[in-house]
mmCIF file of C-alpha atoms in Angstrom:
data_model
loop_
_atom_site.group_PDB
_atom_site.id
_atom_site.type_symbol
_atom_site.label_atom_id
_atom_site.label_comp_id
_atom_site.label_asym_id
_atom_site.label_seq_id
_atom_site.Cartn_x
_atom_site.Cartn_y
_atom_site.Cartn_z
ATOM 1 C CA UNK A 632 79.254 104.555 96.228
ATOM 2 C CA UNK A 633 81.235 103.257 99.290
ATOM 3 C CA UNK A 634 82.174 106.331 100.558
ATOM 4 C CA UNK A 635 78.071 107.109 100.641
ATOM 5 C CA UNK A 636 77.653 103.742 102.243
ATOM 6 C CA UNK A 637 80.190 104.796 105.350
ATOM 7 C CA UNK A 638 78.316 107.915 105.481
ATOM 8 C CA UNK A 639 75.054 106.208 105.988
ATOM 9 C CA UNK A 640 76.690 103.447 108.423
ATOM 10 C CA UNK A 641 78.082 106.398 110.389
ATOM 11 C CA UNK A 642 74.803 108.364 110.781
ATOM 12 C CA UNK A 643 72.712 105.123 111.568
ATOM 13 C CA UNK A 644 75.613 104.765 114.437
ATOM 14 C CA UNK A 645 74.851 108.400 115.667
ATOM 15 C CA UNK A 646 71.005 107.682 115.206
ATOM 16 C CA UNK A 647 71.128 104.552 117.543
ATOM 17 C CA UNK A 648 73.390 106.330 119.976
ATOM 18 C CA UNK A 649 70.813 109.578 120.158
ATOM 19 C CA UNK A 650 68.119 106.959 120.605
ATOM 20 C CA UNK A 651 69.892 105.283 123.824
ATOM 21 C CA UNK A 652 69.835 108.970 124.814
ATOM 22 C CA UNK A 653 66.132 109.149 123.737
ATOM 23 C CA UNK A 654 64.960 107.876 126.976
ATOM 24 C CA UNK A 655 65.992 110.660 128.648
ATOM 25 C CA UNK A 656 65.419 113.319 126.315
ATOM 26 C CA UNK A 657 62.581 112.388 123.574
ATOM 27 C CA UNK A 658 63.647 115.748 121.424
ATOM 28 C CA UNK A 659 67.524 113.723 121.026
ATOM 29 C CA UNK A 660 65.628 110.860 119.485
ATOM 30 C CA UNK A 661 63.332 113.275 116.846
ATOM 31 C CA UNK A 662 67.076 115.293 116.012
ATOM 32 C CA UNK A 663 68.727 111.555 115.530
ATOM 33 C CA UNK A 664 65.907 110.420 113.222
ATOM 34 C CA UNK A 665 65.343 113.903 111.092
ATOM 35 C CA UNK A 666 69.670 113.757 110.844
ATOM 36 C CA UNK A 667 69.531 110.186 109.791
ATOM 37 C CA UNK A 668 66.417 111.076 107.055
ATOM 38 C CA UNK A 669 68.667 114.120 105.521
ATOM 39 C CA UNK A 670 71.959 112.494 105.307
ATOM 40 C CA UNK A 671 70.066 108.754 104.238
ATOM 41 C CA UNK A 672 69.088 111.475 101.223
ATOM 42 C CA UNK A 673 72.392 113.517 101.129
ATOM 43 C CA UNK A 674 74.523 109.744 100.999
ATOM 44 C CA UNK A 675 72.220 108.041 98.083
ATOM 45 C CA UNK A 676 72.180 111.262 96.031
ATOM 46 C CA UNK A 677 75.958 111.272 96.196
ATOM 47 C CA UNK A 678 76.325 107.730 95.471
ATOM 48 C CA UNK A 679 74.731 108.034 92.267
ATOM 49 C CA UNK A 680 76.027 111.525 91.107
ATOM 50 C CA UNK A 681 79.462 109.924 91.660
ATOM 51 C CA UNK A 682 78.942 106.519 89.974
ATOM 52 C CA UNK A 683 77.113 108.754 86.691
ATOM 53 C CA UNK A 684 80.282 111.184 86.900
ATOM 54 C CA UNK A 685 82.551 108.374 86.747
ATOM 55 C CA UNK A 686 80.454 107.021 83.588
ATOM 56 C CA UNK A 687 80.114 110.399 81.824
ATOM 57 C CA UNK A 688 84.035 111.153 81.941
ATOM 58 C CA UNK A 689 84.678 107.192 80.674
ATOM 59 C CA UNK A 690 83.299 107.727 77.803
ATOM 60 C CA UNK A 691 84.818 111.383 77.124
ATOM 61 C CA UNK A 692 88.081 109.519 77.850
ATOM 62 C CA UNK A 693 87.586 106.565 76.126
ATOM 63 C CA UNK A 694 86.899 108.615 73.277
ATOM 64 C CA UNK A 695 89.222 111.012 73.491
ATOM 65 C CA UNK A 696 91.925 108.237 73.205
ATOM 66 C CA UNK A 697 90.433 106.353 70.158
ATOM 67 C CA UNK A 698 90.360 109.962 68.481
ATOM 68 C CA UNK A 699 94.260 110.381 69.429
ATOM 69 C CA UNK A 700 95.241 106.876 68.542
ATOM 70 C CA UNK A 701 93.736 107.401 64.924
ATOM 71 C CA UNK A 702 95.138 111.171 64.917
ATOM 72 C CA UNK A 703 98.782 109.867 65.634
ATOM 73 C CA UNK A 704 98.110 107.194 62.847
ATOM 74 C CA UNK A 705 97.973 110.449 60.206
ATOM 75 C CA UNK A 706 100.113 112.948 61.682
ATOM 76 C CA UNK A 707 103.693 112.532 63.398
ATOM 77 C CA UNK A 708 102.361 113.530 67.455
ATOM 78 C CA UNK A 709 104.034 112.223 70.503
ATOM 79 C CA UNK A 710 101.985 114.099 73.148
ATOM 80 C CA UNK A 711 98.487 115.955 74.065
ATOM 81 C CA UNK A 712 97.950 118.709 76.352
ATOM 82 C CA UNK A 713 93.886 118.995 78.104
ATOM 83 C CA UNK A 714 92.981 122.697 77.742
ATOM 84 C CA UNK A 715 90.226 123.661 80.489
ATOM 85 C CA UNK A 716 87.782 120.925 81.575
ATOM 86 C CA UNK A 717 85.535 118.378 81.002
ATOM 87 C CA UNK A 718 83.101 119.386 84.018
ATOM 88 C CA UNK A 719 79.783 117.362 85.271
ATOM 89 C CA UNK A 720 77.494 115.497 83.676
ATOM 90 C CA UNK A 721 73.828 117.286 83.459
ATOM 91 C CA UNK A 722 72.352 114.670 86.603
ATOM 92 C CA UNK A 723 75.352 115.642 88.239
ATOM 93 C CA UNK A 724 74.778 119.326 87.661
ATOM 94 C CA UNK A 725 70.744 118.845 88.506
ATOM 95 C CA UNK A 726 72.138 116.995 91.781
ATOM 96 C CA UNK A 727 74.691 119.719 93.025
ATOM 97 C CA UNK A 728 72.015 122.584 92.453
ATOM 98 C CA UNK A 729 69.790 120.604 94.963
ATOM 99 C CA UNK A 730 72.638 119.560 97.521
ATOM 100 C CA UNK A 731 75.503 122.142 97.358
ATOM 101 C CA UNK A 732 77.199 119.169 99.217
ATOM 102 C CA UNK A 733 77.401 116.779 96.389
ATOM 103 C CA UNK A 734 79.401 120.077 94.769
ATOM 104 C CA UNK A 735 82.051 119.876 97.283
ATOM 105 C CA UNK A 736 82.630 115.674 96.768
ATOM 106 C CA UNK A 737 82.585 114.854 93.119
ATOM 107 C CA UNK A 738 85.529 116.374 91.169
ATOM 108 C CA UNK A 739 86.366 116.093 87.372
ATOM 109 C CA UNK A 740 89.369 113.949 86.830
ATOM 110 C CA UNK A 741 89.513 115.369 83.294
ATOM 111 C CA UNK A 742 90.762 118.562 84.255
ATOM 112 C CA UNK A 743 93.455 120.705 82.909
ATOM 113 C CA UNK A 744 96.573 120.236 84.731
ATOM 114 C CA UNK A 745 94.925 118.387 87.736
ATOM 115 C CA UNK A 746 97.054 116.236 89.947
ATOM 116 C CA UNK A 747 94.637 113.006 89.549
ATOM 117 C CA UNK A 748 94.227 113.645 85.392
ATOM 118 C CA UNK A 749 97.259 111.630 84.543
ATOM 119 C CA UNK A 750 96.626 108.680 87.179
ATOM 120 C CA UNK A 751 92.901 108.790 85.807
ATOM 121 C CA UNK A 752 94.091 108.575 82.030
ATOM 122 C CA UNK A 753 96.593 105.923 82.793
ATOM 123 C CA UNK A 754 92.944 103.274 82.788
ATOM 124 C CA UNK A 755 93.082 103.847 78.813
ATOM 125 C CA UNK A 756 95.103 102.615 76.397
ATOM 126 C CA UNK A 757 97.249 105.552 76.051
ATOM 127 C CA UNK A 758 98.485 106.718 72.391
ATOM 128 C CA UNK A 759 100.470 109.855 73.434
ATOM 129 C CA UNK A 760 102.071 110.872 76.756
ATOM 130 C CA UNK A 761 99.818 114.036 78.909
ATOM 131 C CA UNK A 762 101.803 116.676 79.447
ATOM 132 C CA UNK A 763 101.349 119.406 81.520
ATOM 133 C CA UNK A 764 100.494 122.840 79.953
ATOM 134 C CA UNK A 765 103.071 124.697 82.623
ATOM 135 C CA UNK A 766 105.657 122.324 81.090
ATOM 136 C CA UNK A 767 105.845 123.863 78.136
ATOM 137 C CA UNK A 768 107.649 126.396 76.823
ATOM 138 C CA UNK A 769 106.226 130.191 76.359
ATOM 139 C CA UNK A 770 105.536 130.475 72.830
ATOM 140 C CA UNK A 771 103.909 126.716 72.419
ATOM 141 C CA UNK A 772 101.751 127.660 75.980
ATOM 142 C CA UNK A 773 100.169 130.791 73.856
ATOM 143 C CA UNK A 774 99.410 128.845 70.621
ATOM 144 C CA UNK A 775 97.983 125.970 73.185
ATOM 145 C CA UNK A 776 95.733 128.443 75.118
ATOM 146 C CA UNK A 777 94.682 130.293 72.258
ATOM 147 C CA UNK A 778 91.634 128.551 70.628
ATOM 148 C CA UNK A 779 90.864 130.168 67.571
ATOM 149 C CA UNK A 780 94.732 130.297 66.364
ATOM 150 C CA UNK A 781 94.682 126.565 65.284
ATOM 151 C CA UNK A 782 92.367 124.952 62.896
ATOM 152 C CA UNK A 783 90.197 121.726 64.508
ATOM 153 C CA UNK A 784 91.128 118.808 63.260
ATOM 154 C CA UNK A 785 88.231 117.072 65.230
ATOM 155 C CA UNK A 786 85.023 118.103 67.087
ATOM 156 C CA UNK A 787 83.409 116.329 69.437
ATOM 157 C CA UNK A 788 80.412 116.989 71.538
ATOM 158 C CA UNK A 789 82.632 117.426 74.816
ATOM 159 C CA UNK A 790 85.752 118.622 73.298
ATOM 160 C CA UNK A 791 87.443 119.938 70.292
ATOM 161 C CA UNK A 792 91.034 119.034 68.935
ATOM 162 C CA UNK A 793 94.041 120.685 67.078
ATOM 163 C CA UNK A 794 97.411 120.051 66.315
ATOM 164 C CA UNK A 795 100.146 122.523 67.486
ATOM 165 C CA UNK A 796 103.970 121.310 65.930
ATOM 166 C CA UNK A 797 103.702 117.491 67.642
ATOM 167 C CA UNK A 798 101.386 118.115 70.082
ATOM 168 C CA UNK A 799 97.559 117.538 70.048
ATOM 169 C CA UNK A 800 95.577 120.043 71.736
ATOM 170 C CA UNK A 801 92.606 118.830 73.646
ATOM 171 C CA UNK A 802 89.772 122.114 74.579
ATOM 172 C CA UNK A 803 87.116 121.356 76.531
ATOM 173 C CA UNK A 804 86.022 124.880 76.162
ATOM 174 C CA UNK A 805 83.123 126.255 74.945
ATOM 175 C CA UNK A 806 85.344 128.091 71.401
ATOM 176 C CA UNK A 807 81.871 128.668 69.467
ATOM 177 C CA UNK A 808 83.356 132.267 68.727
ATOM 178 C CA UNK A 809 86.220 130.668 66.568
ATOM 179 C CA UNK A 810 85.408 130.633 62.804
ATOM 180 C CA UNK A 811 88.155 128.088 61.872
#
């Protein structure tokens, strides 16, 4: 939401300073007011994709934990390992197929071995340690990518989970083929 607000306060700057130039050239002051319409629209639609993005992958995470604290409560694991993505909430989806903009600005923090994941997860009370799926070894990277190999131990509506040796295995991905 601030970073929209800059936007705006930036345009409205370029809008007054192509209306100083109005008075010599009226077609300066129609292009500073039709820019400062379209990006008024671009900055409030990206304001509130962002702040419902933020909300959609709080509660993925937020439950995600809560399902890993009572998971390491049953069975002995000391880490987790996020298997493809958690991706955009359906306004956010709506909003980047009508601003292709808003596509290139809001990210998903829950992302398989994504630079901001950890820092992200780090805002939850954290039962297990992430760990990155390069960091592990060959034969535990295969059972990890491999969705059908492993039985779920819970589904959710945004992810499933399973338990490889001491490490729970959290898939975003679509594994609807899997009959396990």
């Amino acid at each position: 939401p601030a970073i929209g607000a800059l936007v705006s306060a930036s345009l409205i700057s370029a809008a007054c300073a192509a209306q100083r130039q109005a008075r010599l050239r009226p077609i300066a002051y129609v292009a500073g007011s039709a820019c400062l319409i379209v990006s008024a629209i671009i900055a409030g639609a990206y304001s509130s994709a962002a702040a419902e993005q933020a909300a959609f992958e709080d509660r993925i995470a937020s439950t995600m934990q809560d399902d890993l604290a009572q998971l390491k409560a049953s069975a002995h694991l000391s880490r987790y390992v996020l298997v493809g993505t958690a991706g955009y909430a359906p306004s956010v989806q709506h909003a980047m197929s009508q601003q292709r903009i808003i596509g290139q600005l809001i990210e998903s923090y829950l992302t398989q071995d994504r630079f901001f994941t950890k820092s992200y997860l780090l805002h939850f009370k954290q039962p297990l340690s992430l760990i990155e799926s390069s960091r592990l070894s060959e034969s535990l990277r295969g059972a990890v990518l491999d969705a059908c190999a492993v039985p779920l131990m819970q589904t959710r509506s945004a992810y499933r989970i399973r338990l490889v040796d001491d490490l729970a295995v959290i898939d975003f991905r679509d594994t609807a083929g899997c009959q396990k």
